[in-house]
Amino acid sequence: MGEIFVTRSSMPPLEEYIDEIRELWESHWLTNMGAKHKELEKQLRQYLEVEGVSLFSNGHMALEMVIQAMGLSGEVITTPFTFASTTHAIVRNGLTPVFCDINPENFTMDVSKMEALITEKTSAIVPVHVYGQVCQVEEIEEIAKHHDLKVIYDAAHAFGVTYKNRGIGSFGDASMFSFHATKVYNSIEGGCVCFQDQELGLDLYRLKNFGIRNEEVVDSVGANAKMNEFQAAMGICNLRHVEEEIEKRKRIVSCYRECLKDTRGIRFMKEQENVKSNYAYFPILIEGSEFGISRDCVYDLLKEKGIYTRKYFYPLTNSFACYKDQYDVKETPVALDVSKKVLTLPLYADLALEDVYRICDNIKALGGK
Ligand SMILES: *Cc1c(COP(=O)(O)O)cnc(C)c1O
């Protein structure tokens, strides 16, 4: 039996990509906001239904630079149940992350625990639409308004998601999307910031290009985080196919739900109301005492069968070795509990349904002993 990996990058037909990059051999314009870059920004503004889009070399730099552009200070309220990037982007800006627990239904920040964490040093909230699940955006907006805080969403998982028929990137002061090879939509590596305020857009444009204002004036301490033309061309091609890919993912997720729904000790997220999902991930929670064996055993035994899953997100970012003794995971008990039980199953547009059945059969065979 073949191996099944947790993800597989989406790629357009080769001819389509070649057609898209052909012009680059004429223009010799390979990076620095060229024609492909401009075209992709325009298309993404439309697709994501947002005011402004600024492209970046990757999602992490997009997040780092939008935090820098906001000129924040002190403390930032965020979640530990995320990829390393979210917490690192805060810390690398010289800010202190303050970790808020998550809710057990969809693993986004628990808004009922947020206000207790706000101090006079708090300057922003950085929530994550984890697994493409929509945060409680209305409640977050209200809290932010009341305490005069900025809201920057890590929407790395949420490409193509809408809430109440509104592009998810239009909530908060800004949102970051990742176009990494493993995400629902990719530009090989890449990412963007969506913003409402055009001034912020200009700041981002300069920051990703060394803080250069014009040929003779460099007035901010920027970095190099520009998306190049080959990435943008890949982004343009993949955007043509993304809706179709999301449809395929939807079928796979329905199949997983159907197959696993009556398995004792296995739980998964409910579908959210008013949300058009992108089916980015399919995480399950394994209650070891009910299922029969622990998440870690399931992970190992599936691996032996050639089925590669991921303990995504484990460990929590507030327990990373690089943050040793700085934070206390006991302050986010729900996140800690979920991180010990969660397992994300293989999911990509071209995953065959027979492979989904094979994965589910293997999981069910491990339980109930
Ligand atoms: C992928 C990811 C990022 C970083 O994006 P890159 O494009 O890989 O730099 C940030 N946050 C989350 C939650 C992610 O999953």
PDB file of N, CA, C and O in Angstrom, residues 75 87 109 141 148 198 211 230 281 320:
ATOM      1  N   GLU A  75       2.193  44.882  25.539  1.00  0.00           N
ATOM      2  CA  GLU A  75       1.656  43.518  25.508  1.00  0.00           C
ATOM      3  C   GLU A  75       0.642  43.302  24.383  1.00  0.00           C
ATOM      4  O   GLU A  75      -0.099  44.205  24.028  1.00  0.00           O
ATOM      5  N   THR A  87       3.417  33.589  17.437  1.00  0.00           N
ATOM      6  CA  THR A  87       4.086  34.047  18.663  1.00  0.00           C
ATOM      7  C   THR A  87       5.437  34.682  18.329  1.00  0.00           C
ATOM      8  O   THR A  87       5.780  35.749  18.867  1.00  0.00           O
ATOM      9  N   MET A 109      -9.635  31.738  20.025  1.00  0.00           N
ATOM     10  CA  MET A 109      -9.526  32.382  21.328  1.00  0.00           C
ATOM     11  C   MET A 109     -10.881  32.473  22.026  1.00  0.00           C
ATOM     12  O   MET A 109     -11.883  32.806  21.400  1.00  0.00           O
ATOM     13  N   GLU A 141     -14.153  42.590  18.055  1.00  0.00           N
ATOM     14  CA  GLU A 141     -14.221  43.992  17.624  1.00  0.00           C
ATOM     15  C   GLU A 141     -14.732  44.888  18.753  1.00  0.00           C
ATOM     16  O   GLU A 141     -14.211  45.979  19.000  1.00  0.00           O
ATOM     17  N   ASP A 148      -9.636  50.391  23.030  1.00  0.00           N
ATOM     18  CA  ASP A 148      -8.779  51.074  22.070  1.00  0.00           C
ATOM     19  C   ASP A 148      -7.547  50.229  21.687  1.00  0.00           C
ATOM     20  O   ASP A 148      -6.401  50.668  21.798  1.00  0.00           O
ATOM     21  N   GLN A 198      -5.332  52.997   3.829  1.00  0.00           N
ATOM     22  CA  GLN A 198      -4.335  53.099   2.743  1.00  0.00           C
ATOM     23  C   GLN A 198      -2.964  53.553   3.252  1.00  0.00           C
ATOM     24  O   GLN A 198      -1.940  53.204   2.669  1.00  0.00           O
ATOM     25  N   GLY A 211      12.462  49.772   3.867  1.00  0.00           N
ATOM     26  CA  GLY A 211      12.074  51.075   4.412  1.00  0.00           C
ATOM     27  C   GLY A 211      12.425  52.229   3.484  1.00  0.00           C
ATOM     28  O   GLY A 211      12.489  53.390   3.910  1.00  0.00           O
ATOM     29  N   PHE A 230       7.966  35.123 -10.015  1.00  0.00           N
ATOM     30  CA  PHE A 230       7.674  33.691 -10.218  1.00  0.00           C
ATOM     31  C   PHE A 230       6.648  33.204  -9.191  1.00  0.00           C
ATOM     32  O   PHE A 230       5.786  32.390  -9.500  1.00  0.00           O
ATOM     33  N   TYR A 281      -8.173  22.023   7.055  1.00  0.00           N
ATOM     34  CA  TYR A 281      -7.619  20.917   7.860  1.00  0.00           C
ATOM     35  C   TYR A 281      -8.753  20.061   8.385  1.00  0.00           C
ATOM     36  O   TYR A 281      -9.881  20.531   8.514  1.00  0.00           O
ATOM     37  N   PHE A 320       7.249  26.270  24.140  1.00  0.00           N
ATOM     38  CA  PHE A 320       8.426  26.061  23.280  1.00  0.00           C
ATOM     39  C   PHE A 320       9.718  26.202  24.100  1.00  0.00           C
ATOM     40  O   PHE A 320       9.792  27.038  25.008  1.00  0.00           O
TER      41      PHE A 320
END
